[in-house]
Amino acid sequence: QVQLVESGGDLVQPGGSLRLSCAASGRIFSINAMTWYRQAPGKERELVATITSVGSTSYADSVKGRFTISRDNAKNTVYLQMNSLKPEDTAVYYCNANVQMTVGRRGAYWGQGTQVTVSS
């Protein structure tokens, strides 16, 4: 089965930086797209950044210029480099991957979430 394992969440002061990682393992032929979402208390889950298999990226307006999404296809891993962090970035961050497992079989999978807290 496909499993996503996230790491990198932490407590950081405003203006600081963090790098989140999400590694996929299991029955994987390729990963078509990988996306970071986040959910803060009392708010709905929102898309943060996404990257396609060929490297095309898109970002939420709130993180443009501060966050960078990247991927290492050899490691089936996606990263989210977060700079100039603000208290508004505090949330649980989730990794999502659209996985091609075999010819004719694909699915979407979620990581367990990792807590990012930005506070003085």
Coordinates of N, CA and C in Angstrom, one line a residue:
Q1 N 0.9 -1.2 0.0 CA 0.0 0.0 0.0 C 0.9 1.2 0.0
V2 N 0.3 2.4 -0.3 CA 1.0 3.6 -0.3 C 0.9 4.3 1.0
Q3 N 2.1 4.8 1.5 CA 2.1 5.5 2.7 C 2.9 6.8 2.6
L4 N 2.4 7.9 3.2 CA 3.1 9.2 3.2 C 3.5 9.5 4.6
V5 N 4.8 9.8 4.8 CA 5.4 10.1 6.1 C 5.9 11.5 6.0
E6 N 5.4 12.4 6.9 CA 5.8 13.8 7.0 C 6.7 14.0 8.2
S7 N 7.5 15.1 8.0 CA 8.4 15.5 9.1 C 8.7 17.0 8.9
G8 N 9.3 17.6 10.0 CA 9.7 18.9 9.9 C 8.9 20.0 10.6
G9 N 7.7 19.6 11.1 CA 6.9 20.6 11.8 C 7.6 20.9 13.2
D10 N 7.4 22.1 13.6 CA 8.1 22.6 14.8 C 7.5 23.9 15.3
L11 N 7.9 24.3 16.5 CA 7.7 25.6 17.0 C 8.8 26.6 16.5
V12 N 8.4 27.7 15.9 CA 9.4 28.6 15.4 C 8.9 30.0 15.7
Q13 N 9.9 31.0 15.8 CA 9.5 32.4 16.1 C 9.2 33.1 14.8
P14 N 8.4 34.1 14.8 CA 8.1 34.9 13.6 C 9.3 35.3 12.9
G15 N 9.3 35.2 11.5 CA 10.5 35.5 10.7 C 11.4 34.3 10.5
G16 N 11.2 33.2 11.2 CA 12.0 32.1 11.1 C 11.7 31.2 9.9
S17 N 12.4 30.1 9.7 CA 12.2 29.2 8.6 C 12.1 27.8 9.1
L18 N 11.3 27.0 8.3 CA 11.2 25.6 8.4 C 11.2 24.9 7.1
R19 N 11.6 23.7 7.0 CA 11.4 22.9 5.8 C 10.7 21.6 6.2
L20 N 9.5 21.4 5.5 CA 8.7 20.2 5.7 C 9.1 19.2 4.6
S21 N 9.0 17.9 5.0 CA 9.3 16.9 4.1 C 8.1 15.9 4.1
C22 N 7.9 15.3 3.0 CA 6.9 14.2 2.9 C 7.4 13.2 1.9
A23 N 7.6 12.0 2.4 CA 8.2 10.9 1.7 C 7.1 9.8 1.4
A24 N 6.9 9.4 0.2 CA 6.0 8.4 -0.2 C 6.7 7.0 -0.4
S25 N 6.1 6.0 0.1 CA 6.6 4.7 -0.1 C 5.5 3.7 -0.4
G26 N 5.9 2.5 -0.8 CA 4.9 1.5 -1.1 C 4.9 1.1 -2.6
R27 N 3.7 0.7 -3.1 CA 3.6 0.3 -4.5 C 3.4 1.6 -5.3
I28 N 4.5 2.1 -5.8 CA 4.5 3.4 -6.6 C 5.2 3.2 -7.9
F29 N 4.5 3.5 -8.9 CA 5.2 3.6 -10.2 C 5.6 5.0 -10.5
S30 N 4.8 6.0 -10.2 CA 5.1 7.4 -10.3 C 4.1 8.2 -9.5
I31 N 4.5 9.4 -9.2 CA 3.6 10.3 -8.5 C 3.3 11.5 -9.4
N32 N 2.0 11.6 -9.7 CA 1.6 12.6 -10.7 C 1.7 14.1 -10.2
A33 N 1.3 14.3 -9.0 CA 1.3 15.6 -8.4 C 1.4 15.4 -6.9
M34 N 2.0 16.4 -6.2 CA 2.1 16.4 -4.8 C 1.7 17.8 -4.3
T35 N 0.9 17.9 -3.2 CA 0.3 19.1 -2.8 C 0.4 19.2 -1.3
W36 N 0.7 20.4 -0.8 CA 0.6 20.7 0.6 C -0.7 21.5 0.9
Y37 N -1.4 21.0 1.9 CA -2.5 21.7 2.5 C -2.2 22.1 3.9
R38 N -3.1 23.0 4.5 CA -3.0 23.3 5.9 C -4.3 23.6 6.4
Q39 N -4.5 23.4 7.7 CA -5.7 23.7 8.4 C -5.4 24.2 9.8
A40 N -5.9 25.4 10.0 CA -5.8 26.1 11.3 C -7.0 25.9 12.1
P41 N -6.9 26.0 13.5 CA -8.1 25.9 14.3 C -9.2 26.8 13.9
G42 N -10.4 26.3 13.7 CA -11.6 27.1 13.3 C -11.7 27.4 11.9
K43 N -10.8 27.0 11.1 CA -10.7 27.3 9.6 C -10.8 26.0 8.8
E44 N -11.2 26.1 7.6 CA -11.3 25.0 6.7 C -9.9 24.8 6.1
R45 N -9.7 23.5 5.7 CA -8.4 23.2 5.0 C -8.2 23.9 3.7
E46 N -7.0 24.5 3.5 CA -6.8 25.2 2.3 C -5.5 24.7 1.6
L47 N -5.5 24.9 0.3 CA -4.3 24.5 -0.5 C -3.2 25.6 -0.3
V48 N -2.0 25.1 0.0 CA -0.9 25.9 0.2 C 0.0 26.0 -1.1
A49 N 0.4 24.9 -1.6 CA 1.2 24.8 -2.8 C 1.1 23.4 -3.4
T50 N 1.3 23.4 -4.7 CA 1.3 22.1 -5.4 C 2.4 22.1 -6.5
I51 N 2.8 20.9 -6.8 CA 3.8 20.7 -7.8 C 3.5 19.5 -8.7
T52 N 3.6 19.6 -10.0 CA 3.3 18.5 -10.9 C 4.5 17.6 -11.1
S53 N 4.3 16.5 -11.8 CA 5.4 15.6 -12.0 C 6.5 16.2 -12.9
V54 N 6.2 17.2 -13.6 CA 7.2 17.9 -14.5 C 7.7 19.2 -13.9
G55 N 7.3 19.5 -12.7 CA 7.9 20.6 -12.0 C 7.1 21.9 -12.0
S56 N 5.9 21.9 -12.6 CA 5.1 23.1 -12.6 C 4.6 23.3 -11.2
T57 N 4.6 24.6 -10.7 CA 4.2 24.9 -9.3 C 3.1 25.9 -9.3
S58 N 2.4 26.0 -8.2 CA 1.4 27.0 -8.0 C 1.3 27.2 -6.4
Y59 N 0.9 28.4 -6.0 CA 0.9 28.7 -4.6 C -0.3 29.5 -4.3
A60 N -0.7 29.4 -3.0 CA -1.7 30.3 -2.5 C -1.2 31.7 -2.4
D61 N -2.0 32.7 -2.6 CA -1.6 34.1 -2.6 C -0.9 34.4 -1.2
S62 N -1.4 33.8 -0.2 CA -0.9 34.2 1.2 C 0.6 33.7 1.4
V63 N 1.1 32.8 0.6 CA 2.4 32.3 0.8 C 3.4 32.6 -0.4
K64 N 2.9 33.2 -1.4 CA 3.7 33.6 -2.6 C 4.9 34.4 -2.1
G65 N 6.1 34.1 -2.6 CA 7.3 34.8 -2.3 C 8.0 34.4 -1.0
R66 N 7.3 33.6 -0.2 CA 7.8 33.1 1.1 C 8.0 31.6 1.1
F67 N 7.2 30.8 0.5 CA 7.2 29.4 0.5 C 7.7 28.9 -0.9
T68 N 8.4 27.8 -0.9 CA 8.9 27.2 -2.1 C 8.6 25.6 -2.0
I69 N 7.9 25.1 -3.0 CA 7.7 23.7 -3.1 C 8.6 23.1 -4.1
S70 N 9.2 21.9 -3.7 CA 10.1 21.2 -4.6 C 9.9 19.7 -4.4
R71 N 10.5 18.9 -5.3 CA 10.3 17.5 -5.2 C 11.6 16.8 -5.7
D72 N 11.8 15.6 -5.1 CA 12.9 14.7 -5.6 C 12.3 13.4 -6.0
N73 N 12.1 13.3 -7.3 CA 11.4 12.1 -7.8 C 12.1 10.8 -7.5
A74 N 13.5 10.8 -7.4 CA 14.2 9.6 -7.1 C 13.9 9.1 -5.7
K75 N 13.5 10.0 -4.8 CA 13.2 9.7 -3.4 C 11.7 9.7 -3.2
N76 N 10.9 10.0 -4.2 CA 9.5 10.1 -4.0 C 9.1 11.0 -2.8
T77 N 9.8 12.2 -2.8 CA 9.7 13.1 -1.7 C 9.4 14.5 -2.2
V78 N 8.5 15.2 -1.4 CA 8.2 16.6 -1.7 C 8.6 17.4 -0.5
Y79 N 9.0 18.6 -0.7 CA 9.5 19.5 0.3 C 8.7 20.8 0.3
L80 N 8.6 21.4 1.4 CA 8.0 22.8 1.5 C 9.0 23.6 2.3
Q81 N 9.7 24.5 1.6 CA 10.6 25.4 2.3 C 9.8 26.7 2.7
M82 N 9.7 27.0 4.0 CA 8.9 28.1 4.5 C 9.8 29.1 5.1
N83 N 9.9 30.3 4.5 CA 10.7 31.4 5.0 C 9.8 32.5 5.5
S84 N 10.4 33.4 6.3 CA 9.6 34.6 6.8 C 8.3 34.2 7.4
L85 N 8.3 33.2 8.2 CA 7.1 32.7 8.8 C 6.3 33.7 9.6
K86 N 5.0 33.7 9.6 CA 4.1 34.6 10.3 C 3.2 33.8 11.2
P87 N 2.7 34.4 12.3 CA 1.8 33.7 13.1 C 0.6 33.1 12.4
E88 N 0.2 33.8 11.3 CA -0.9 33.3 10.5 C -0.6 32.0 9.8
D89 N 0.6 31.6 9.7 CA 1.0 30.3 9.1 C 0.8 29.1 10.0
T90 N 0.5 29.4 11.3 CA 0.3 28.3 12.3 C -0.9 27.4 11.8
A91 N -0.6 26.2 11.7 CA -1.6 25.2 11.2 C -1.0 23.8 11.2
V92 N -1.9 22.8 11.1 CA -1.4 21.5 10.7 C -1.3 21.4 9.2
Y93 N -0.1 21.0 8.8 CA 0.2 20.9 7.4 C 0.1 19.4 6.9
Y94 N -0.6 19.2 5.8 CA -0.9 17.9 5.3 C -0.3 17.7 3.9
C95 N 0.3 16.6 3.7 CA 0.8 16.2 2.3 C -0.3 15.4 1.6
N96 N -0.5 15.6 0.3 CA -1.3 14.8 -0.5 C -0.6 14.5 -1.8
A97 N -0.8 13.2 -2.2 CA -0.1 12.8 -3.4 C -1.1 12.0 -4.3
N98 N -1.1 12.3 -5.6 CA -1.8 11.5 -6.6 C -0.8 10.5 -7.1
V99 N -1.0 9.2 -6.8 CA -0.1 8.2 -7.1 C -0.5 7.3 -8.2
Q100 N 0.3 7.0 -9.1 CA 0.1 6.0 -10.1 C 0.8 4.7 -9.6
M101 N 0.0 3.7 -9.3 CA 0.6 2.5 -8.7 C 0.9 1.4 -9.8
T102 N -0.1 1.2 -10.7 CA 0.1 0.3 -11.9 C -0.7 0.9 -13.0
V103 N -0.5 0.3 -14.2 CA -1.3 0.8 -15.3 C -2.8 0.6 -15.0
G104 N -3.5 1.7 -15.1 CA -4.9 1.7 -14.8 C -5.3 1.8 -13.3
R105 N -4.3 2.0 -12.4 CA -4.7 2.1 -11.0 C -3.9 3.3 -10.4
R106 N -4.7 4.2 -9.9 CA -4.1 5.4 -9.3 C -5.0 5.8 -8.1
G107 N -4.5 6.6 -7.2 CA -5.3 7.1 -6.1 C -4.7 8.3 -5.4
A108 N -5.5 9.0 -4.6 CA -5.0 10.1 -3.8 C -4.8 9.6 -2.4
Y109 N -3.6 10.0 -1.8 CA -3.3 9.6 -0.4 C -2.9 10.8 0.4
W110 N -3.1 10.8 1.7 CA -2.8 11.8 2.6 C -1.8 11.4 3.6
G111 N -1.0 12.3 4.0 CA -0.1 12.1 5.2 C -0.9 12.4 6.5
Q112 N -0.2 12.1 7.6 CA -0.9 12.2 8.9 C -1.0 13.7 9.4
G113 N -0.2 14.6 8.8 CA -0.2 15.9 9.2 C 0.9 16.2 10.2
T114 N 1.5 17.4 10.1 CA 2.5 17.9 11.0 C 2.3 19.3 11.5
Q115 N 2.4 19.5 12.7 CA 2.1 20.8 13.4 C 3.2 21.8 13.2
V116 N 2.8 23.0 12.6 CA 3.7 24.1 12.5 C 3.1 25.2 13.4
T117 N 3.9 25.7 14.3 CA 3.4 26.8 15.2 C 4.4 27.9 15.2
V118 N 3.9 29.1 14.8 CA 4.8 30.3 14.7 C 4.3 31.3 15.8
S119 N 5.2 31.4 16.8 CA 4.9 32.2 17.9 C 6.1 32.7 18.6
S120 N 6.0 33.9 19.2 CA 7.2 34.5 20.0 C 7.3 33.8 21.3

